[in-house]
Amino acid sequence: MRFLLPCLAVFALLLPAQTPPDQTFDLVVVSGSSGGFGAALAAGRMGLKVALVEDTPVLGGMLANGISNIDTYSYESLSGIFDEFRLRVREHYRPQFDTDPIFQSSSAQPPPRDYRGRQSNSPLEGGRWEPHVADRILKQMMAEAPTVQVFYRTWATGVVMRGNRILGVTTEDASGHRRRLLAPVVIDATHEADIAAWAGAPYRVGREPRSPREPHAGHILYFNGTGEIMEGSTGRQDQAIVSYGLRLTIRHYAPEDGDAHLLRTPPPGYDPAHYRLAGFGAGISMPGQKTEMNANPAGNELQFINWTWPEATRAERAKLYETFRNHALGFLYYVQHERGWKHLGLPRDE
């Protein structure tokens, strides 16, 4: 038997690489972003067999990863699946309306002159939420569509093509398992349009040039207070894209909570000079005594180094992500230890 095992091993090495197994669907949606979530859920409610590919354990994109409010002031724009989400958020927090400060402060504010405006962002109307609550509600909504199969911690690695038509995507999950997900329709809901780019669709990265139809495009410098265009503006196309940053969810801890939430050591690459010009009010902005830590251009955001992100590989993006993560944690460390706001820290339930 001891001689047979090496022979079997050699035989296995000589076998050709196997094609990943296929799974067939009516629709494949790549990315569980807010748009991808909505597309997959809507199709599932129509009875279609749907594959939703998401590279994290969380659904909803920024809805459950940092943007914990309705980023609009138009009441009329709230409709469809998003409005269902908002109403479920409202009902989830209704038992806390009389106890949580965010709801009490909202009820004490005078009513807006136009109900269709800021009322859409009101905590009392489901306009504010905690990230883990958003993730839970979105997963509950998706579970109600049993024909949708969500592939968590799974990355799209390429496209399956016939001529210029996309037949599906190749994927790899966190354990290294590979498969092909095939469907007559594939929706690219990624923020970077990876699927479209892999399929050969033309694209460009950066700002488009100024033209008669785009008077404010291209390399333009302006004064933020008045919008006045300043000298040095060329209107030329360039590779610049908007800054990136990890928007941390921060909790306000009471003295009796202790100091376990304090960062004991700074993250790699920490430099307090990066944060000295950052403005951050740290007021409570969501339920659970929490706030969004978002300060730009100085603070948790970074410029310039993200210009390569759209065309970067998965490994390259992972390295960039660590840079953004360390920079955001550095801002929290700065706020705690340089500004003395030791009551702020990462929530234990997020």
mmCIF file of C-alpha atoms in Angstrom:
data_model
loop_
_atom_site.group_PDB
_atom_site.id
_atom_site.type_symbol
_atom_site.label_atom_id
_atom_site.label_comp_id
_atom_site.label_asym_id
_atom_site.label_seq_id
_atom_site.Cartn_x
_atom_site.Cartn_y
_atom_site.Cartn_z
ATOM 1 C CA MET A 1 0.000 0.000 0.000
ATOM 2 C CA ARG A 2 2.924 2.338 0.750
ATOM 3 C CA PHE A 3 3.999 2.070 -2.922
ATOM 4 C CA LEU A 4 0.495 2.701 -4.258
ATOM 5 C CA LEU A 5 0.052 6.094 -2.555
ATOM 6 C CA PRO A 6 2.991 7.803 -4.345
ATOM 7 C CA CYS A 7 1.727 6.431 -7.655
ATOM 8 C CA LEU A 8 -1.713 7.878 -7.028
ATOM 9 C CA ALA A 9 -0.174 11.240 -6.148
ATOM 10 C CA VAL A 10 1.837 11.315 -9.386
ATOM 11 C CA PHE A 11 -1.251 10.338 -11.389
ATOM 12 C CA ALA A 12 -3.231 13.189 -9.803
ATOM 13 C CA LEU A 13 -0.517 15.678 -10.760
ATOM 14 C CA LEU A 14 -0.712 14.541 -14.381
ATOM 15 C CA LEU A 15 -4.478 15.066 -14.645
ATOM 16 C CA PRO A 16 -5.549 18.228 -16.515
ATOM 17 C CA ALA A 17 -6.972 21.087 -14.446
ATOM 18 C CA GLN A 18 -10.713 20.679 -14.104
ATOM 19 C CA THR A 19 -13.149 23.379 -15.154
ATOM 20 C CA PRO A 20 -14.936 24.872 -12.133
ATOM 21 C CA PRO A 21 -18.432 23.410 -11.672
ATOM 22 C CA ASP A 22 -21.302 25.325 -13.258
ATOM 23 C CA GLN A 23 -24.464 26.590 -11.596
ATOM 24 C CA THR A 24 -27.218 28.024 -13.763
ATOM 25 C CA PHE A 25 -29.552 30.869 -12.810
ATOM 26 C CA ASP A 26 -32.001 33.254 -14.431
ATOM 27 C CA LEU A 27 -29.952 36.206 -13.196
ATOM 28 C CA VAL A 28 -26.503 36.744 -11.717
ATOM 29 C CA VAL A 29 -25.909 39.939 -9.732
ATOM 30 C CA VAL A 30 -22.334 40.785 -8.837
ATOM 31 C CA SER A 31 -22.005 42.782 -5.594
ATOM 32 C CA GLY A 32 -24.439 43.091 -2.728
ATOM 33 C CA SER A 33 -24.205 46.873 -2.873
ATOM 34 C CA SER A 34 -27.426 48.793 -2.326
ATOM 35 C CA GLY A 35 -28.129 48.634 -6.061
ATOM 36 C CA GLY A 36 -27.183 44.966 -6.290
ATOM 37 C CA PHE A 37 -29.322 44.123 -3.277
ATOM 38 C CA GLY A 38 -32.326 45.895 -4.777
ATOM 39 C CA ALA A 39 -31.905 44.217 -8.157
ATOM 40 C CA ALA A 40 -31.543 40.731 -6.672
ATOM 41 C CA LEU A 41 -34.486 41.143 -4.304
ATOM 42 C CA ALA A 42 -36.775 42.552 -6.993
ATOM 43 C CA ALA A 43 -35.925 39.674 -9.335
ATOM 44 C CA GLY A 44 -36.400 37.149 -6.548
ATOM 45 C CA ARG A 45 -39.845 38.532 -5.808
ATOM 46 C CA MET A 46 -40.705 37.921 -9.455
ATOM 47 C CA GLY A 47 -39.862 34.260 -8.955
ATOM 48 C CA LEU A 48 -36.553 34.309 -10.810
ATOM 49 C CA LYS A 49 -33.678 32.119 -9.707
ATOM 50 C CA VAL A 50 -30.969 34.595 -8.707
ATOM 51 C CA ALA A 51 -27.323 34.357 -7.669
ATOM 52 C CA LEU A 52 -26.026 37.321 -5.666
ATOM 53 C CA VAL A 53 -22.238 37.460 -5.324
ATOM 54 C CA GLU A 54 -20.945 39.483 -2.352
ATOM 55 C CA ASP A 55 -17.319 39.582 -1.211
ATOM 56 C CA THR A 56 -18.097 40.506 2.414
ATOM 57 C CA PRO A 57 -20.383 38.940 5.049
ATOM 58 C CA VAL A 58 -22.610 42.043 4.919
ATOM 59 C CA LEU A 59 -25.431 43.046 2.561
ATOM 60 C CA GLY A 60 -26.307 46.548 1.412
ATOM 61 C CA GLY A 61 -22.944 48.112 0.647
ATOM 62 C CA MET A 62 -22.548 51.480 2.335
ATOM 63 C CA LEU A 63 -26.064 51.276 3.808
ATOM 64 C CA ALA A 64 -24.657 48.788 6.315
ATOM 65 C CA ASN A 65 -21.019 49.875 6.250
ATOM 66 C CA GLY A 66 -20.827 53.525 7.201
ATOM 67 C CA ILE A 67 -23.608 55.624 5.673
ATOM 68 C CA SER A 68 -26.135 55.286 8.472
ATOM 69 C CA ASN A 69 -28.664 57.828 7.276
ATOM 70 C CA ILE A 70 -30.764 58.707 4.256
ATOM 71 C CA ASP A 71 -28.460 60.906 2.226
ATOM 72 C CA THR A 72 -31.264 62.855 0.605
ATOM 73 C CA TYR A 73 -33.614 65.678 1.497
ATOM 74 C CA SER A 74 -36.264 64.818 -1.054
ATOM 75 C CA TYR A 75 -39.212 62.982 0.447
ATOM 76 C CA GLU A 76 -40.542 62.177 -3.036
ATOM 77 C CA SER A 77 -37.404 60.215 -3.896
ATOM 78 C CA LEU A 78 -38.128 57.614 -1.200
ATOM 79 C CA SER A 79 -39.876 54.708 -2.863
ATOM 80 C CA GLY A 80 -39.677 51.047 -3.721
ATOM 81 C CA ILE A 81 -37.401 48.627 -1.905
ATOM 82 C CA PHE A 82 -35.445 51.386 -0.216
ATOM 83 C CA ASP A 83 -38.596 52.812 1.316
ATOM 84 C CA GLU A 84 -39.485 49.331 2.580
ATOM 85 C CA PHE A 85 -36.098 49.265 4.271
ATOM 86 C CA ARG A 86 -36.704 52.711 5.801
ATOM 87 C CA LEU A 87 -40.084 51.684 7.196
ATOM 88 C CA ARG A 88 -38.608 48.528 8.719
ATOM 89 C CA VAL A 89 -35.893 50.631 10.324
ATOM 90 C CA ARG A 90 -38.571 52.880 11.814
ATOM 91 C CA GLU A 91 -40.498 49.941 13.255
ATOM 92 C CA HIS A 92 -37.315 48.367 14.632
ATOM 93 C CA TYR A 93 -36.503 51.493 16.624
ATOM 94 C CA ARG A 94 -40.051 52.436 17.618
ATOM 95 C CA PRO A 95 -39.677 50.882 21.124
ATOM 96 C CA GLN A 96 -36.699 53.217 21.683
ATOM 97 C CA PHE A 97 -38.430 56.457 20.680
ATOM 98 C CA ASP A 98 -38.881 57.480 24.328
ATOM 99 C CA THR A 99 -35.442 56.417 25.586
ATOM 100 C CA ASP A 100 -32.738 56.935 22.939
ATOM 101 C CA PRO A 101 -31.364 60.514 22.753
ATOM 102 C CA ILE A 102 -31.357 60.616 18.946
ATOM 103 C CA PHE A 103 -35.151 60.250 18.874
ATOM 104 C CA GLN A 104 -35.734 62.599 21.776
ATOM 105 C CA SER A 105 -33.654 65.350 20.191
ATOM 106 C CA SER A 106 -35.496 64.862 16.907
ATOM 107 C CA SER A 107 -38.914 65.172 18.518
ATOM 108 C CA ALA A 108 -37.797 68.368 20.275
ATOM 109 C CA GLN A 109 -36.826 70.068 17.015
ATOM 110 C CA PRO A 110 -39.392 72.355 15.385
ATOM 111 C CA PRO A 111 -41.122 70.797 12.370
ATOM 112 C CA PRO A 112 -39.544 71.709 9.014
ATOM 113 C CA ARG A 113 -41.281 74.270 6.864
ATOM 114 C CA ASP A 114 -41.438 71.760 4.048
ATOM 115 C CA TYR A 115 -42.459 68.282 5.198
ATOM 116 C CA ARG A 116 -41.027 66.834 1.988
ATOM 117 C CA GLY A 117 -37.534 68.040 2.893
ATOM 118 C CA ARG A 118 -35.552 67.172 5.992
ATOM 119 C CA GLN A 119 -38.341 65.003 7.357
ATOM 120 C CA SER A 120 -37.077 62.253 5.031
ATOM 121 C CA ASN A 121 -33.853 62.168 7.059
ATOM 122 C CA SER A 122 -35.556 62.147 10.462
ATOM 123 C CA PRO A 123 -34.686 59.326 12.891
ATOM 124 C CA LEU A 124 -38.393 59.164 13.774
ATOM 125 C CA GLU A 125 -39.129 58.274 10.135
ATOM 126 C CA GLY A 126 -36.468 55.566 9.829
ATOM 127 C CA GLY A 127 -33.885 57.986 8.485
ATOM 128 C CA ARG A 128 -31.064 56.920 10.845
ATOM 129 C CA TRP A 129 -29.847 53.452 11.794
ATOM 130 C CA GLU A 130 -26.924 51.445 13.158
ATOM 131 C CA PRO A 131 -24.886 49.407 10.632
ATOM 132 C CA HIS A 132 -25.579 46.031 12.240
ATOM 133 C CA VAL A 133 -29.309 46.807 12.312
ATOM 134 C CA ALA A 134 -29.254 47.659 8.611
ATOM 135 C CA ASP A 135 -27.458 44.398 7.815
ATOM 136 C CA ARG A 136 -29.976 42.402 9.865
ATOM 137 C CA ILE A 137 -32.992 44.050 8.221
ATOM 138 C CA LEU A 138 -31.582 43.654 4.710
ATOM 139 C CA LYS A 139 -30.873 39.970 5.327
ATOM 140 C CA GLN A 140 -34.396 39.504 6.661
ATOM 141 C CA MET A 141 -35.786 41.079 3.493
ATOM 142 C CA MET A 142 -33.609 38.863 1.303
ATOM 143 C CA ALA A 143 -34.605 35.730 3.238
ATOM 144 C CA GLU A 144 -38.202 36.418 2.218
ATOM 145 C CA ALA A 145 -37.183 35.768 -1.411
ATOM 146 C CA PRO A 146 -36.188 32.075 -1.282
ATOM 147 C CA THR A 147 -35.211 31.903 -4.961
ATOM 148 C CA VAL A 148 -32.227 34.205 -4.299
ATOM 149 C CA GLN A 149 -28.994 32.451 -3.340
ATOM 150 C CA VAL A 150 -26.415 34.749 -1.758
ATOM 151 C CA PHE A 151 -22.756 33.778 -2.080
ATOM 152 C CA TYR A 152 -21.062 35.598 0.817
ATOM 153 C CA ARG A 153 -17.303 36.189 0.932
ATOM 154 C CA THR A 154 -17.135 35.302 -2.742
ATOM 155 C CA TRP A 155 -15.251 37.252 -5.387
ATOM 156 C CA ALA A 156 -15.955 37.467 -9.091
ATOM 157 C CA THR A 157 -12.667 36.630 -10.807
ATOM 158 C CA GLY A 158 -13.599 36.830 -14.480
ATOM 159 C CA VAL A 159 -16.344 36.624 -17.060
ATOM 160 C CA VAL A 160 -17.612 33.764 -19.217
ATOM 161 C CA MET A 161 -17.981 35.063 -22.764
ATOM 162 C CA ARG A 162 -19.297 33.905 -26.118
ATOM 163 C CA GLY A 163 -18.299 36.486 -28.669
ATOM 164 C CA ASN A 164 -19.227 39.822 -27.144
ATOM 165 C CA ARG A 165 -21.963 38.386 -24.921
ATOM 166 C CA ILE A 166 -21.536 37.697 -21.203
ATOM 167 C CA LEU A 167 -22.777 34.234 -20.252
ATOM 168 C CA GLY A 168 -21.794 34.394 -16.585
ATOM 169 C CA VAL A 169 -18.943 34.939 -14.158
ATOM 170 C CA THR A 170 -16.225 32.844 -12.585
ATOM 171 C CA THR A 171 -15.954 33.118 -8.800
ATOM 172 C CA GLU A 172 -13.763 32.117 -5.887
ATOM 173 C CA ASP A 173 -14.835 32.057 -2.246
ATOM 174 C CA ALA A 174 -12.802 32.589 0.920
ATOM 175 C CA SER A 175 -11.977 28.877 1.172
ATOM 176 C CA GLY A 176 -10.605 28.831 -2.372
ATOM 177 C CA HIS A 177 -13.585 27.010 -3.897
ATOM 178 C CA ARG A 178 -14.195 28.051 -7.500
ATOM 179 C CA ARG A 179 -17.375 27.888 -9.542
ATOM 180 C CA ARG A 180 -18.992 29.371 -12.631
ATOM 181 C CA LEU A 181 -22.337 31.116 -12.244
ATOM 182 C CA LEU A 182 -24.169 31.233 -15.565
ATOM 183 C CA ALA A 183 -27.272 33.214 -16.532
ATOM 184 C CA PRO A 184 -28.815 34.909 -19.579
ATOM 185 C CA VAL A 185 -28.565 38.228 -17.709
ATOM 186 C CA VAL A 186 -25.657 39.444 -15.576
ATOM 187 C CA ILE A 187 -25.906 42.689 -13.589
ATOM 188 C CA ASP A 188 -22.678 44.477 -12.712
ATOM 189 C CA ALA A 189 -23.491 46.204 -9.410
ATOM 190 C CA THR A 190 -19.856 46.685 -8.392
ATOM 191 C CA HIS A 191 -18.667 50.171 -7.611
ATOM 192 C CA GLU A 192 -15.740 49.751 -10.012
ATOM 193 C CA ALA A 193 -17.660 48.226 -12.968
ATOM 194 C CA ASP A 194 -15.289 45.249 -12.920
ATOM 195 C CA ILE A 195 -17.579 42.960 -14.901
ATOM 196 C CA ALA A 196 -18.113 45.490 -17.679
ATOM 197 C CA ALA A 197 -14.372 46.155 -17.897
ATOM 198 C CA TRP A 198 -13.502 42.449 -18.027
ATOM 199 C CA ALA A 199 -16.063 41.997 -20.789
ATOM 200 C CA GLY A 200 -14.296 44.606 -22.899
ATOM 201 C CA ALA A 201 -16.634 47.572 -22.479
ATOM 202 C CA PRO A 202 -14.855 50.877 -23.162
ATOM 203 C CA TYR A 203 -14.283 53.086 -20.121
ATOM 204 C CA ARG A 204 -12.098 55.828 -18.743
ATOM 205 C CA VAL A 205 -10.867 56.602 -15.244
ATOM 206 C CA GLY A 206 -10.741 60.153 -13.951
ATOM 207 C CA ARG A 207 -12.299 63.465 -14.809
ATOM 208 C CA GLU A 208 -13.581 64.129 -18.304
ATOM 209 C CA PRO A 209 -12.423 67.337 -20.016
ATOM 210 C CA ARG A 210 -14.274 70.603 -20.008
ATOM 211 C CA SER A 211 -16.422 71.096 -23.089
ATOM 212 C CA PRO A 212 -19.360 73.294 -24.114
ATOM 213 C CA ARG A 213 -21.651 70.780 -22.408
ATOM 214 C CA GLU A 214 -19.455 70.342 -19.327
ATOM 215 C CA PRO A 215 -18.324 73.816 -18.230
ATOM 216 C CA HIS A 216 -17.363 72.580 -14.748
ATOM 217 C CA ALA A 217 -15.591 69.347 -15.751
ATOM 218 C CA GLY A 218 -11.880 68.656 -15.951
ATOM 219 C CA HIS A 219 -9.151 70.179 -13.797
ATOM 220 C CA ILE A 220 -11.086 72.972 -12.108
ATOM 221 C CA LEU A 221 -10.189 74.870 -8.943
ATOM 222 C CA TYR A 222 -12.927 76.814 -7.227
ATOM 223 C CA PHE A 223 -13.682 78.577 -3.988
ATOM 224 C CA ASN A 224 -16.070 76.417 -2.011
ATOM 225 C CA GLY A 225 -17.830 79.366 -0.434
ATOM 226 C CA THR A 226 -19.091 80.923 -3.663
ATOM 227 C CA GLY A 227 -18.337 78.351 -6.359
ATOM 228 C CA GLU A 228 -16.101 80.891 -8.111
ATOM 229 C CA ILE A 229 -13.678 79.267 -10.566
ATOM 230 C CA MET A 230 -10.103 80.202 -9.649
ATOM 231 C CA GLU A 231 -6.888 80.735 -11.583
ATOM 232 C CA GLY A 232 -4.985 77.576 -12.407
ATOM 233 C CA SER A 233 -8.032 75.806 -13.762
ATOM 234 C CA THR A 234 -7.237 74.145 -17.074
ATOM 235 C CA GLY A 235 -10.354 72.100 -17.777
ATOM 236 C CA ARG A 236 -8.161 69.252 -18.948
ATOM 237 C CA GLN A 237 -8.976 65.610 -18.473
ATOM 238 C CA ASP A 238 -6.898 63.873 -15.812
ATOM 239 C CA GLN A 239 -6.779 60.662 -13.784
ATOM 240 C CA ALA A 240 -8.097 62.216 -10.583
ATOM 241 C CA ILE A 241 -11.037 60.574 -8.829
ATOM 242 C CA VAL A 242 -12.861 61.548 -5.650
ATOM 243 C CA SER A 243 -11.077 60.779 -2.382
ATOM 244 C CA TYR A 244 -11.717 57.504 -0.566
ATOM 245 C CA GLY A 245 -12.044 56.846 3.132
ATOM 246 C CA LEU A 246 -13.392 54.376 5.675
ATOM 247 C CA ARG A 247 -16.249 55.996 7.548
ATOM 248 C CA LEU A 248 -16.002 54.611 11.059
ATOM 249 C CA THR A 249 -18.993 54.121 13.322
ATOM 250 C CA ILE A 250 -18.075 55.500 16.745
ATOM 251 C CA ARG A 251 -19.867 55.101 20.068
ATOM 252 C CA HIS A 252 -20.059 57.615 22.900
ATOM 253 C CA TYR A 253 -19.133 55.638 26.033
ATOM 254 C CA ALA A 254 -20.164 56.677 29.537
ATOM 255 C CA PRO A 255 -17.537 56.857 32.328
ATOM 256 C CA GLU A 256 -18.972 53.748 33.951
ATOM 257 C CA ASP A 257 -18.285 51.794 30.742
ATOM 258 C CA GLY A 258 -14.545 51.816 31.480
ATOM 259 C CA ASP A 259 -11.794 52.341 28.930
ATOM 260 C CA ALA A 260 -11.679 49.035 27.061
ATOM 261 C CA HIS A 261 -12.719 50.921 23.909
ATOM 262 C CA LEU A 262 -9.519 52.987 23.811
ATOM 263 C CA LEU A 263 -6.917 52.142 21.181
ATOM 264 C CA ARG A 264 -3.781 51.280 23.154
ATOM 265 C CA THR A 265 -1.292 51.623 20.312
ATOM 266 C CA PRO A 266 -1.420 53.627 17.084
ATOM 267 C CA PRO A 267 -1.871 51.750 13.795
ATOM 268 C CA PRO A 268 1.054 51.282 11.381
ATOM 269 C CA GLY A 269 2.123 54.504 9.670
ATOM 270 C CA TYR A 270 0.498 56.760 12.258
ATOM 271 C CA ASP A 271 1.470 60.436 12.027
ATOM 272 C CA PRO A 272 -0.503 62.968 14.100
ATOM 273 C CA ALA A 273 0.352 65.689 11.582
ATOM 274 C CA HIS A 274 -2.064 64.042 9.143
ATOM 275 C CA TYR A 275 -5.023 64.926 11.358
ATOM 276 C CA ARG A 276 -4.274 68.321 12.894
ATOM 277 C CA LEU A 277 -6.424 70.199 10.380
ATOM 278 C CA ALA A 278 -9.332 67.762 10.633
ATOM 279 C CA GLY A 279 -12.662 69.029 11.861
ATOM 280 C CA PHE A 280 -14.892 66.564 13.673
ATOM 281 C CA GLY A 281 -17.826 67.533 15.846
ATOM 282 C CA ALA A 282 -18.557 64.044 17.216
ATOM 283 C CA GLY A 283 -22.226 64.727 17.873
ATOM 284 C CA ILE A 284 -24.561 61.745 18.128
ATOM 285 C CA SER A 285 -25.988 61.043 14.677
ATOM 286 C CA MET A 286 -27.615 57.608 14.997
ATOM 287 C CA PRO A 287 -29.265 55.379 17.598
ATOM 288 C CA GLY A 288 -27.204 53.571 20.208
ATOM 289 C CA GLN A 289 -25.170 56.635 21.255
ATOM 290 C CA LYS A 290 -23.221 56.433 17.990
ATOM 291 C CA THR A 291 -21.950 58.754 15.310
ATOM 292 C CA GLU A 292 -20.352 58.574 11.875
ATOM 293 C CA MET A 293 -16.676 59.517 11.915
ATOM 294 C CA ASN A 294 -16.308 61.396 8.668
ATOM 295 C CA ALA A 295 -13.972 64.345 8.159
ATOM 296 C CA ASN A 296 -12.532 65.466 4.841
ATOM 297 C CA PRO A 297 -10.285 66.409 3.187
ATOM 298 C CA ALA A 298 -8.234 65.855 6.361
ATOM 299 C CA GLY A 299 -9.313 63.159 8.776
ATOM 300 C CA ASN A 300 -10.369 59.680 7.755
ATOM 301 C CA GLU A 301 -10.136 60.287 3.987
ATOM 302 C CA LEU A 302 -7.113 60.015 1.697
ATOM 303 C CA GLN A 303 -6.493 61.577 -1.682
ATOM 304 C CA PHE A 304 -4.315 60.584 -4.640
ATOM 305 C CA ILE A 305 -3.328 57.042 -3.568
ATOM 306 C CA ASN A 306 -6.788 55.804 -4.531
ATOM 307 C CA TRP A 307 -6.394 56.774 -8.176
ATOM 308 C CA THR A 308 -5.181 53.253 -9.020
ATOM 309 C CA TRP A 309 -8.047 51.504 -7.211
ATOM 310 C CA PRO A 310 -10.518 51.154 -10.138
ATOM 311 C CA GLU A 311 -8.051 49.158 -12.260
ATOM 312 C CA ALA A 312 -6.224 47.409 -9.411
ATOM 313 C CA THR A 313 -6.235 43.654 -8.858
ATOM 314 C CA ARG A 314 -7.915 42.088 -5.847
ATOM 315 C CA ALA A 315 -4.533 41.734 -4.098
ATOM 316 C CA GLU A 316 -3.643 45.351 -4.841
ATOM 317 C CA ARG A 317 -6.996 46.553 -3.526
ATOM 318 C CA ALA A 318 -6.478 44.536 -0.347
ATOM 319 C CA LYS A 319 -3.213 46.404 0.283
ATOM 320 C CA LEU A 320 -4.863 49.749 -0.428
ATOM 321 C CA TYR A 321 -7.710 48.831 1.905
ATOM 322 C CA GLU A 322 -5.242 48.234 4.736
ATOM 323 C CA THR A 323 -3.795 51.692 4.104
ATOM 324 C CA PHE A 324 -7.251 53.285 4.329
ATOM 325 C CA ARG A 325 -8.088 51.197 7.409
ATOM 326 C CA ASN A 326 -4.919 52.211 9.231
ATOM 327 C CA HIS A 327 -5.456 55.853 8.285
ATOM 328 C CA ALA A 328 -9.021 55.831 9.650
ATOM 329 C CA LEU A 329 -7.957 54.088 12.861
ATOM 330 C CA GLY A 330 -5.145 56.615 13.117
ATOM 331 C CA PHE A 331 -7.736 59.386 13.110
ATOM 332 C CA LEU A 332 -9.607 57.668 15.932
ATOM 333 C CA TYR A 333 -6.357 57.243 17.871
ATOM 334 C CA TYR A 334 -5.579 60.935 17.329
ATOM 335 C CA VAL A 335 -9.020 61.996 18.534
ATOM 336 C CA GLN A 336 -8.726 59.812 21.630
ATOM 337 C CA HIS A 337 -5.149 60.608 22.650
ATOM 338 C CA GLU A 338 -4.289 63.999 21.112
ATOM 339 C CA ARG A 339 -7.652 65.724 21.520
ATOM 340 C CA GLY A 340 -8.541 63.885 24.691
ATOM 341 C CA TRP A 341 -11.935 62.590 23.553
ATOM 342 C CA LYS A 342 -11.543 59.338 25.434
ATOM 343 C CA HIS A 343 -15.279 58.731 25.547
ATOM 344 C CA LEU A 344 -15.239 57.835 21.836
ATOM 345 C CA GLY A 345 -14.445 54.344 20.590
ATOM 346 C CA LEU A 346 -15.402 51.534 18.257
ATOM 347 C CA PRO A 347 -18.758 49.953 19.220
ATOM 348 C CA ARG A 348 -18.653 46.461 20.653
ATOM 349 C CA ASP A 349 -21.762 45.416 18.722
ATOM 350 C CA GLU A 350 -20.626 46.378 15.220
#
